[in-house]
Amino acid sequence: QVQLQESGPGLVKPSQTLSLTCTVSGVSINSGGYYWSWIRQSPGKGLEWIGCIFYSGSTYYNPSLKSRVTISVDTSKTHFSLTLRSVTAADTAVYFCAREEEHLEVSLGRYYYYMDVWGKGTTVTVSS
Amino acid sequence: DIQMTQSPSSVSASVGDRVTITCRASQGISSWLIWYQQKPGKAPKLLIYAASTLQSGVPSRFSGSGSGTDFTLTISSLQPEDFATYYCQQANSFPRTFGHGTKVEIK
């Protein structure tokens, strides 16, 4: 059973760096066909995709955050991380990690993508 | 970026009602459309991918349709456990983008 678990500080000061880790169990991050993703949800708001890292190491970021974000995989391949620099109060949110599967629908001969496994989320507050 | 517009933003319904939620993409996304259900304090749960394929374990009262820019999520007979917020998401391109959500409330 694949499980993801976010961890990291719940409080970060403005202008500092937010660092979160997502620990993956039940599957290797090296397994082909998965994007390892970060999504956030501000209080009372909708979902915002932050970015992801493919098993090959390629990264994709939301242009609105790209200048401040880095997503990486640990050398142990058991967890991946989010780094968000120069945070402000607008970065206060629940942060989720998720696995996006690259699924081949054989009958249609095409790939489909969806986030099928999510962590429970971790709340990060930016405040002095 | 592809903008996803959901409607309505909220709907009040009773157990047993048929509920329909729509999602429109700002450009064609073929069938790369996903639906999630989220309950308060929980992570989103995958319901439907490829616009109409039900994820394993999801009740058959949920169905999805559409292609191109216009999509629909239908709950054929609303159950108590279905009161939640529903989000669409496009997986046609990066960045992935979500609709703003539709809250299904008890009437």
mmCIF file with all atom_site columns, N, CA and C in Angstrom, chain A residues 35 39 41 45-49 52 60-64 96 100 103 105 110-116 118-121, chain B residues 1 30-32 34 36 38 41-46 48-51 53 55 87 89 91 94-100:
data_model
loop_
_atom_site.group_PDB
_atom_site.id
_atom_site.type_symbol
_atom_site.label_atom_id
_atom_site.label_alt_id
_atom_site.label_comp_id
_atom_site.label_asym_id
_atom_site.label_entity_id
_atom_site.label_seq_id
_atom_site.pdbx_PDB_ins_code
_atom_site.Cartn_x
_atom_site.Cartn_y
_atom_site.Cartn_z
_atom_site.occupancy
_atom_site.B_iso_or_equiv
_atom_site.pdbx_formal_charge
_atom_site.auth_seq_id
_atom_site.auth_comp_id
_atom_site.auth_asym_id
_atom_site.auth_atom_id
_atom_site.pdbx_PDB_model_num
ATOM 1   N N  . TYR A 1 35  ? 4.973   11.101 -11.300 1.00 0.00 ? 35  TYR A N  1
ATOM 2   C CA . TYR A 1 35  ? 5.401   12.443 -10.968 1.00 0.00 ? 35  TYR A CA 1
ATOM 3   C C  . TYR A 1 35  ? 5.125   12.626 -9.465  1.00 0.00 ? 35  TYR A C  1
ATOM 4   N N  . ILE A 1 39  ? 1.145   20.248 -3.785  1.00 0.00 ? 39  ILE A N  1
ATOM 5   C CA . ILE A 1 39  ? -0.062  21.067 -3.986  1.00 0.00 ? 39  ILE A CA 1
ATOM 6   C C  . ILE A 1 39  ? -0.345  21.771 -2.662  1.00 0.00 ? 39  ILE A C  1
ATOM 7   N N  . GLN A 1 41  ? -3.150  24.491 -0.352  1.00 0.00 ? 41  GLN A N  1
ATOM 8   C CA . GLN A 1 41  ? -4.513  24.995 -0.229  1.00 0.00 ? 41  GLN A CA 1
ATOM 9   C C  . GLN A 1 41  ? -4.527  26.048 0.861   1.00 0.00 ? 41  GLN A C  1
ATOM 10  N N  . LYS A 1 45  ? -9.664  28.249 0.753   1.00 0.00 ? 45  LYS A N  1
ATOM 11  C CA . LYS A 1 45  ? -9.527  28.438 -0.698  1.00 0.00 ? 45  LYS A CA 1
ATOM 12  C C  . LYS A 1 45  ? -9.393  27.104 -1.425  1.00 0.00 ? 45  LYS A C  1
ATOM 13  N N  . GLY A 1 46  ? -9.170  27.220 -2.711  1.00 0.00 ? 46  GLY A N  1
ATOM 14  C CA . GLY A 1 46  ? -9.046  26.034 -3.546  1.00 0.00 ? 46  GLY A CA 1
ATOM 15  C C  . GLY A 1 46  ? -7.618  25.503 -3.591  1.00 0.00 ? 46  GLY A C  1
ATOM 16  N N  . LEU A 1 47  ? -7.401  24.589 -4.511  1.00 0.00 ? 47  LEU A N  1
ATOM 17  C CA . LEU A 1 47  ? -6.136  23.883 -4.633  1.00 0.00 ? 47  LEU A CA 1
ATOM 18  C C  . LEU A 1 47  ? -5.222  24.582 -5.635  1.00 0.00 ? 47  LEU A C  1
ATOM 19  N N  . GLU A 1 48  ? -3.959  24.705 -5.264  1.00 0.00 ? 48  GLU A N  1
ATOM 20  C CA . GLU A 1 48  ? -2.956  25.316 -6.138  1.00 0.00 ? 48  GLU A CA 1
ATOM 21  C C  . GLU A 1 48  ? -1.815  24.331 -6.337  1.00 0.00 ? 48  GLU A C  1
ATOM 22  N N  . TRP A 1 49  ? -1.562  23.980 -7.568  1.00 0.00 ? 49  TRP A N  1
ATOM 23  C CA . TRP A 1 49  ? -0.458  23.073 -7.899  1.00 0.00 ? 49  TRP A CA 1
ATOM 24  C C  . TRP A 1 49  ? 0.851   23.849 -7.834  1.00 0.00 ? 49  TRP A C  1
ATOM 25  N N  . CYS A 1 52  ? 6.219   19.539 -9.564  1.00 0.00 ? 52  CYS A N  1
ATOM 26  C CA . CYS A 1 52  ? 6.462   18.109 -9.418  1.00 0.00 ? 52  CYS A CA 1
ATOM 27  C C  . CYS A 1 52  ? 7.831   17.744 -9.966  1.00 0.00 ? 52  CYS A C  1
ATOM 28  N N  . TYR A 1 60  ? 8.993   20.305 -12.951 1.00 0.00 ? 60  TYR A N  1
ATOM 29  C CA . TYR A 1 60  ? 8.010   21.199 -13.561 1.00 0.00 ? 60  TYR A CA 1
ATOM 30  C C  . TYR A 1 60  ? 7.438   22.061 -12.442 1.00 0.00 ? 60  TYR A C  1
ATOM 31  N N  . TYR A 1 61  ? 7.371   23.368 -12.668 1.00 0.00 ? 61  TYR A N  1
ATOM 32  C CA . TYR A 1 61  ? 6.933   24.275 -11.618 1.00 0.00 ? 61  TYR A CA 1
ATOM 33  C C  . TYR A 1 61  ? 5.807   25.183 -12.110 1.00 0.00 ? 61  TYR A C  1
ATOM 34  N N  . ASN A 1 62  ? 4.991   25.616 -11.155 1.00 0.00 ? 62  ASN A N  1
ATOM 35  C CA . ASN A 1 62  ? 4.001   26.629 -11.457 1.00 0.00 ? 62  ASN A CA 1
ATOM 36  C C  . ASN A 1 62  ? 4.740   27.947 -11.730 1.00 0.00 ? 62  ASN A C  1
ATOM 37  N N  . PRO A 1 63  ? 4.489   28.562 -12.886 1.00 0.00 ? 63  PRO A N  1
ATOM 38  C CA . PRO A 1 63  ? 5.196   29.819 -13.208 1.00 0.00 ? 63  PRO A CA 1
ATOM 39  C C  . PRO A 1 63  ? 5.025   30.894 -12.138 1.00 0.00 ? 63  PRO A C  1
ATOM 40  N N  . SER A 1 64  ? 3.893   30.856 -11.432 1.00 0.00 ? 64  SER A N  1
ATOM 41  C CA . SER A 1 64  ? 3.650   31.881 -10.415 1.00 0.00 ? 64  SER A CA 1
ATOM 42  C C  . SER A 1 64  ? 4.571   31.728 -9.210  1.00 0.00 ? 64  SER A C  1
ATOM 43  N N  . PHE A 1 96  ? 0.129   19.706 0.581   1.00 0.00 ? 96  PHE A N  1
ATOM 44  C CA . PHE A 1 96  ? -0.039  18.281 0.313   1.00 0.00 ? 96  PHE A CA 1
ATOM 45  C C  . PHE A 1 96  ? 1.052   17.799 -0.632  1.00 0.00 ? 96  PHE A C  1
ATOM 46  N N  . GLU A 1 100 ? 1.416   11.562 -8.825  1.00 0.00 ? 100 GLU A N  1
ATOM 47  C CA . GLU A 1 100 ? 0.668   11.622 -10.073 1.00 0.00 ? 100 GLU A CA 1
ATOM 48  C C  . GLU A 1 100 ? 1.126   10.469 -10.945 1.00 0.00 ? 100 GLU A C  1
ATOM 49  N N  . HIS A 1 103 ? -0.517  6.936  -16.523 1.00 0.00 ? 103 HIS A N  1
ATOM 50  C CA . HIS A 1 103 ? -1.224  5.670  -16.719 1.00 0.00 ? 103 HIS A CA 1
ATOM 51  C C  . HIS A 1 103 ? -1.479  5.420  -18.200 1.00 0.00 ? 103 HIS A C  1
ATOM 52  N N  . GLU A 1 105 ? -3.554  3.836  -20.889 1.00 0.00 ? 105 GLU A N  1
ATOM 53  C CA . GLU A 1 105 ? -4.838  3.195  -21.161 1.00 0.00 ? 105 GLU A CA 1
ATOM 54  C C  . GLU A 1 105 ? -4.667  2.398  -22.447 1.00 0.00 ? 105 GLU A C  1
ATOM 55  N N  . ARG A 1 110 ? -3.217  5.626  -25.206 1.00 0.00 ? 110 ARG A N  1
ATOM 56  C CA . ARG A 1 110 ? -2.728  6.930  -24.793 1.00 0.00 ? 110 ARG A CA 1
ATOM 57  C C  . ARG A 1 110 ? -2.522  6.954  -23.283 1.00 0.00 ? 110 ARG A C  1
ATOM 58  N N  . TYR A 1 111 ? -1.724  7.924  -22.872 1.00 0.00 ? 111 TYR A N  1
ATOM 59  C CA . TYR A 1 111 ? -1.440  8.070  -21.451 1.00 0.00 ? 111 TYR A CA 1
ATOM 60  C C  . TYR A 1 111 ? -2.436  9.044  -20.815 1.00 0.00 ? 111 TYR A C  1
ATOM 61  N N  . TYR A 1 112 ? -2.791  8.739  -19.581 1.00 0.00 ? 112 TYR A N  1
ATOM 62  C CA . TYR A 1 112 ? -3.585  9.644  -18.769 1.00 0.00 ? 112 TYR A CA 1
ATOM 63  C C  . TYR A 1 112 ? -2.859  9.892  -17.463 1.00 0.00 ? 112 TYR A C  1
ATOM 64  N N  . TYR A 1 113 ? -3.129  11.029 -16.883 1.00 0.00 ? 113 TYR A N  1
ATOM 65  C CA . TYR A 1 113 ? -2.410  11.448 -15.688 1.00 0.00 ? 113 TYR A CA 1
ATOM 66  C C  . TYR A 1 113 ? -3.408  11.821 -14.604 1.00 0.00 ? 113 TYR A C  1
ATOM 67  N N  . TYR A 1 114 ? -3.119  11.400 -13.386 1.00 0.00 ? 114 TYR A N  1
ATOM 68  C CA . TYR A 1 114 ? -3.996  11.745 -12.277 1.00 0.00 ? 114 TYR A CA 1
ATOM 69  C C  . TYR A 1 114 ? -3.238  11.545 -10.973 1.00 0.00 ? 114 TYR A C  1
ATOM 70  N N  . MET A 1 115 ? -3.635  12.331 -9.952  1.00 0.00 ? 115 MET A N  1
ATOM 71  C CA . MET A 1 115 ? -3.027  12.204 -8.623  1.00 0.00 ? 115 MET A CA 1
ATOM 72  C C  . MET A 1 115 ? -3.865  11.238 -7.802  1.00 0.00 ? 115 MET A C  1
ATOM 73  N N  . ASP A 1 116 ? -3.341  10.030 -7.646  1.00 0.00 ? 116 ASP A N  1
ATOM 74  C CA . ASP A 1 116 ? -4.137  8.976  -7.030  1.00 0.00 ? 116 ASP A CA 1
ATOM 75  C C  . ASP A 1 116 ? -3.797  8.708  -5.573  1.00 0.00 ? 116 ASP A C  1
ATOM 76  N N  . TRP A 1 118 ? -2.400  10.696 -2.052  1.00 0.00 ? 118 TRP A N  1
ATOM 77  C CA . TRP A 1 118 ? -2.115  11.984 -1.425  1.00 0.00 ? 118 TRP A CA 1
ATOM 78  C C  . TRP A 1 118 ? -1.671  11.770 0.023   1.00 0.00 ? 118 TRP A C  1
ATOM 79  N N  . GLY A 1 119 ? -0.808  12.651 0.503   1.00 0.00 ? 119 GLY A N  1
ATOM 80  C CA . GLY A 1 119 ? -0.553  12.708 1.928   1.00 0.00 ? 119 GLY A CA 1
ATOM 81  C C  . GLY A 1 119 ? -1.719  13.385 2.622   1.00 0.00 ? 119 GLY A C  1
ATOM 82  N N  . LYS A 1 120 ? -1.700  13.376 3.946   1.00 0.00 ? 120 LYS A N  1
ATOM 83  C CA . LYS A 1 120 ? -2.798  13.981 4.709   1.00 0.00 ? 120 LYS A CA 1
ATOM 84  C C  . LYS A 1 120 ? -2.715  15.504 4.744   1.00 0.00 ? 120 LYS A C  1
ATOM 85  N N  . GLY A 1 121 ? -1.556  16.021 4.423   1.00 0.00 ? 121 GLY A N  1
ATOM 86  C CA . GLY A 1 121 ? -1.382  17.470 4.424   1.00 0.00 ? 121 GLY A CA 1
ATOM 87  C C  . GLY A 1 121 ? -0.739  17.956 5.707   1.00 0.00 ? 121 GLY A C  1
ATOM 88  N N  . ASP B 2 1   ? -1.287  29.449 -19.042 1.00 0.00 ? 1   ASP B N  1
ATOM 89  C CA . ASP B 2 1   ? -1.913  28.449 -18.180 1.00 0.00 ? 1   ASP B CA 1
ATOM 90  C C  . ASP B 2 1   ? -3.352  28.206 -18.630 1.00 0.00 ? 1   ASP B C  1
ATOM 91  N N  . SER B 2 30  ? -8.747  17.823 -24.637 1.00 0.00 ? 30  SER B N  1
ATOM 92  C CA . SER B 2 30  ? -9.129  16.453 -24.998 1.00 0.00 ? 30  SER B CA 1
ATOM 93  C C  . SER B 2 30  ? -9.905  15.836 -23.843 1.00 0.00 ? 30  SER B C  1
ATOM 94  N N  . SER B 2 31  ? -9.452  14.711 -23.332 1.00 0.00 ? 31  SER B N  1
ATOM 95  C CA . SER B 2 31  ? -10.134 14.094 -22.187 1.00 0.00 ? 31  SER B CA 1
ATOM 96  C C  . SER B 2 31  ? -9.231  14.040 -20.962 1.00 0.00 ? 31  SER B C  1
ATOM 97  N N  . TRP B 2 32  ? -8.247  14.944 -20.929 1.00 0.00 ? 32  TRP B N  1
ATOM 98  C CA . TRP B 2 32  ? -7.323  14.976 -19.778 1.00 0.00 ? 32  TRP B CA 1
ATOM 99  C C  . TRP B 2 32  ? -7.936  15.785 -18.630 1.00 0.00 ? 32  TRP B C  1
ATOM 100 N N  . ILE B 2 34  ? -9.782  15.496 -14.708 1.00 0.00 ? 34  ILE B N  1
ATOM 101 C CA . ILE B 2 34  ? -9.875  14.687 -13.502 1.00 0.00 ? 34  ILE B CA 1
ATOM 102 C C  . ILE B 2 34  ? -10.854 15.344 -12.533 1.00 0.00 ? 34  ILE B C  1
ATOM 103 N N  . TYR B 2 36  ? -11.962 15.315 -8.373  1.00 0.00 ? 36  TYR B N  1
ATOM 104 C CA . TYR B 2 36  ? -11.624 14.928 -7.012  1.00 0.00 ? 36  TYR B CA 1
ATOM 105 C C  . TYR B 2 36  ? -12.769 15.328 -6.082  1.00 0.00 ? 36  TYR B C  1
ATOM 106 N N  . GLN B 2 38  ? -13.264 16.354 -1.986  1.00 0.00 ? 38  GLN B N  1
ATOM 107 C CA . GLN B 2 38  ? -12.537 16.706 -0.765  1.00 0.00 ? 38  GLN B CA 1
ATOM 108 C C  . GLN B 2 38  ? -13.515 16.989 0.368   1.00 0.00 ? 38  GLN B C  1
ATOM 109 N N  . GLY B 2 41  ? -10.853 19.079 6.146   1.00 0.00 ? 41  GLY B N  1
ATOM 110 C CA . GLY B 2 41  ? -9.711  18.571 6.888   1.00 0.00 ? 41  GLY B CA 1
ATOM 111 C C  . GLY B 2 41  ? -9.037  17.357 6.280   1.00 0.00 ? 41  GLY B C  1
ATOM 112 N N  . LYS B 2 42  ? -9.457  16.983 5.092   1.00 0.00 ? 42  LYS B N  1
ATOM 113 C CA . LYS B 2 42  ? -8.902  15.802 4.433   1.00 0.00 ? 42  LYS B CA 1
ATOM 114 C C  . LYS B 2 42  ? -8.248  16.172 3.112   1.00 0.00 ? 42  LYS B C  1
ATOM 115 N N  . ALA B 2 43  ? -7.427  15.258 2.620   1.00 0.00 ? 43  ALA B N  1
ATOM 116 C CA . ALA B 2 43  ? -6.841  15.430 1.300   1.00 0.00 ? 43  ALA B CA 1
ATOM 117 C C  . ALA B 2 43  ? -7.891  15.116 0.229   1.00 0.00 ? 43  ALA B C  1
ATOM 118 N N  . PRO B 2 44  ? -7.716  15.669 -0.944  1.00 0.00 ? 44  PRO B N  1
ATOM 119 C CA . PRO B 2 44  ? -8.607  15.299 -2.049  1.00 0.00 ? 44  PRO B CA 1
ATOM 120 C C  . PRO B 2 44  ? -8.518  13.805 -2.345  1.00 0.00 ? 44  PRO B C  1
ATOM 121 N N  . LYS B 2 45  ? -9.625  13.285 -2.831  1.00 0.00 ? 45  LYS B N  1
ATOM 122 C CA . LYS B 2 45  ? -9.705  11.867 -3.200  1.00 0.00 ? 45  LYS B CA 1
ATOM 123 C C  . LYS B 2 45  ? -10.042 11.777 -4.684  1.00 0.00 ? 45  LYS B C  1
ATOM 124 N N  . LEU B 2 46  ? -9.287  10.980 -5.399  1.00 0.00 ? 46  LEU B N  1
ATOM 125 C CA . LEU B 2 46  ? -9.512  10.805 -6.835  1.00 0.00 ? 46  LEU B CA 1
ATOM 126 C C  . LEU B 2 46  ? -10.822 10.071 -7.080  1.00 0.00 ? 46  LEU B C  1
ATOM 127 N N  . ILE B 2 48  ? -12.540 10.378 -10.645 1.00 0.00 ? 48  ILE B N  1
ATOM 128 C CA . ILE B 2 48  ? -12.647 10.096 -12.075 1.00 0.00 ? 48  ILE B CA 1
ATOM 129 C C  . ILE B 2 48  ? -11.428 10.667 -12.773 1.00 0.00 ? 48  ILE B C  1
ATOM 130 N N  . TYR B 2 49  ? -10.861 9.914  -13.713 1.00 0.00 ? 49  TYR B N  1
ATOM 131 C CA . TYR B 2 49  ? -9.799  10.425 -14.565 1.00 0.00 ? 49  TYR B CA 1
ATOM 132 C C  . TYR B 2 49  ? -10.161 10.156 -16.024 1.00 0.00 ? 49  TYR B C  1
ATOM 133 N N  . ALA B 2 50  ? -9.401  10.734 -16.920 1.00 0.00 ? 50  ALA B N  1
ATOM 134 C CA . ALA B 2 50  ? -9.698  10.628 -18.349 1.00 0.00 ? 50  ALA B CA 1
ATOM 135 C C  . ALA B 2 50  ? -11.144 11.024 -18.636 1.00 0.00 ? 50  ALA B C  1
ATOM 136 N N  . ALA B 2 51  ? -11.615 11.996 -17.900 1.00 0.00 ? 51  ALA B N  1
ATOM 137 C CA . ALA B 2 51  ? -12.955 12.592 -18.045 1.00 0.00 ? 51  ALA B CA 1
ATOM 138 C C  . ALA B 2 51  ? -14.104 11.688 -17.633 1.00 0.00 ? 51  ALA B C  1
ATOM 139 N N  . THR B 2 53  ? -13.489 7.903  -16.660 1.00 0.00 ? 53  THR B N  1
ATOM 140 C CA . THR B 2 53  ? -13.085 6.608  -16.101 1.00 0.00 ? 53  THR B CA 1
ATOM 141 C C  . THR B 2 53  ? -13.137 6.670  -14.580 1.00 0.00 ? 53  THR B C  1
ATOM 142 N N  . GLN B 2 55  ? -12.347 5.784  -10.923 1.00 0.00 ? 55  GLN B N  1
ATOM 143 C CA . GLN B 2 55  ? -11.253 5.187  -10.166 1.00 0.00 ? 55  GLN B CA 1
ATOM 144 C C  . GLN B 2 55  ? -11.776 3.960  -9.420  1.00 0.00 ? 55  GLN B C  1
ATOM 145 N N  . TYR B 2 87  ? -13.635 19.147 -7.057  1.00 0.00 ? 87  TYR B N  1
ATOM 146 C CA . TYR B 2 87  ? -12.722 19.924 -7.882  1.00 0.00 ? 87  TYR B CA 1
ATOM 147 C C  . TYR B 2 87  ? -12.448 19.209 -9.201  1.00 0.00 ? 87  TYR B C  1
ATOM 148 N N  . GLN B 2 89  ? -9.692  19.164 -12.462 1.00 0.00 ? 89  GLN B N  1
ATOM 149 C CA . GLN B 2 89  ? -8.281  19.488 -12.708 1.00 0.00 ? 89  GLN B CA 1
ATOM 150 C C  . GLN B 2 89  ? -7.920  19.037 -14.114 1.00 0.00 ? 89  GLN B C  1
ATOM 151 N N  . ALA B 2 91  ? -5.097  17.810 -16.836 1.00 0.00 ? 91  ALA B N  1
ATOM 152 C CA . ALA B 2 91  ? -3.786  17.172 -16.901 1.00 0.00 ? 91  ALA B CA 1
ATOM 153 C C  . ALA B 2 91  ? -3.285  17.159 -18.348 1.00 0.00 ? 91  ALA B C  1
ATOM 154 N N  . PHE B 2 94  ? 1.430   21.251 -18.221 1.00 0.00 ? 94  PHE B N  1
ATOM 155 C CA . PHE B 2 94  ? 1.897   21.931 -17.016 1.00 0.00 ? 94  PHE B CA 1
ATOM 156 C C  . PHE B 2 94  ? 1.794   23.429 -17.237 1.00 0.00 ? 94  PHE B C  1
ATOM 157 N N  . PRO B 2 95  ? 1.464   24.219 -16.204 1.00 0.00 ? 95  PRO B N  1
ATOM 158 C CA . PRO B 2 95  ? 1.156   23.772 -14.855 1.00 0.00 ? 95  PRO B CA 1
ATOM 159 C C  . PRO B 2 95  ? -0.224  23.130 -14.757 1.00 0.00 ? 95  PRO B C  1
ATOM 160 N N  . ARG B 2 96  ? -0.332  22.125 -13.918 1.00 0.00 ? 96  ARG B N  1
ATOM 161 C CA . ARG B 2 96  ? -1.647  21.572 -13.640 1.00 0.00 ? 96  ARG B CA 1
ATOM 162 C C  . ARG B 2 96  ? -2.498  22.666 -12.992 1.00 0.00 ? 96  ARG B C  1
ATOM 163 N N  . THR B 2 97  ? -3.755  22.722 -13.348 1.00 0.00 ? 97  THR B N  1
ATOM 164 C CA . THR B 2 97  ? -4.638  23.733 -12.781 1.00 0.00 ? 97  THR B CA 1
ATOM 165 C C  . THR B 2 97  ? -5.962  23.099 -12.373 1.00 0.00 ? 97  THR B C  1
ATOM 166 N N  . PHE B 2 98  ? -6.516  23.654 -11.295 1.00 0.00 ? 98  PHE B N  1
ATOM 167 C CA . PHE B 2 98  ? -7.758  23.161 -10.718 1.00 0.00 ? 98  PHE B CA 1
ATOM 168 C C  . PHE B 2 98  ? -8.870  24.191 -10.898 1.00 0.00 ? 98  PHE B C  1
ATOM 169 N N  . GLY B 2 99  ? -10.098 23.694 -10.922 1.00 0.00 ? 99  GLY B N  1
ATOM 170 C CA . GLY B 2 99  ? -11.236 24.579 -10.778 1.00 0.00 ? 99  GLY B CA 1
ATOM 171 C C  . GLY B 2 99  ? -11.292 25.067 -9.345  1.00 0.00 ? 99  GLY B C  1
ATOM 172 N N  . HIS B 2 100 ? -12.162 26.058 -9.106  1.00 0.00 ? 100 HIS B N  1
ATOM 173 C CA . HIS B 2 100 ? -12.253 26.640 -7.774  1.00 0.00 ? 100 HIS B CA 1
ATOM 174 C C  . HIS B 2 100 ? -13.113 25.832 -6.814  1.00 0.00 ? 100 HIS B C  1
#
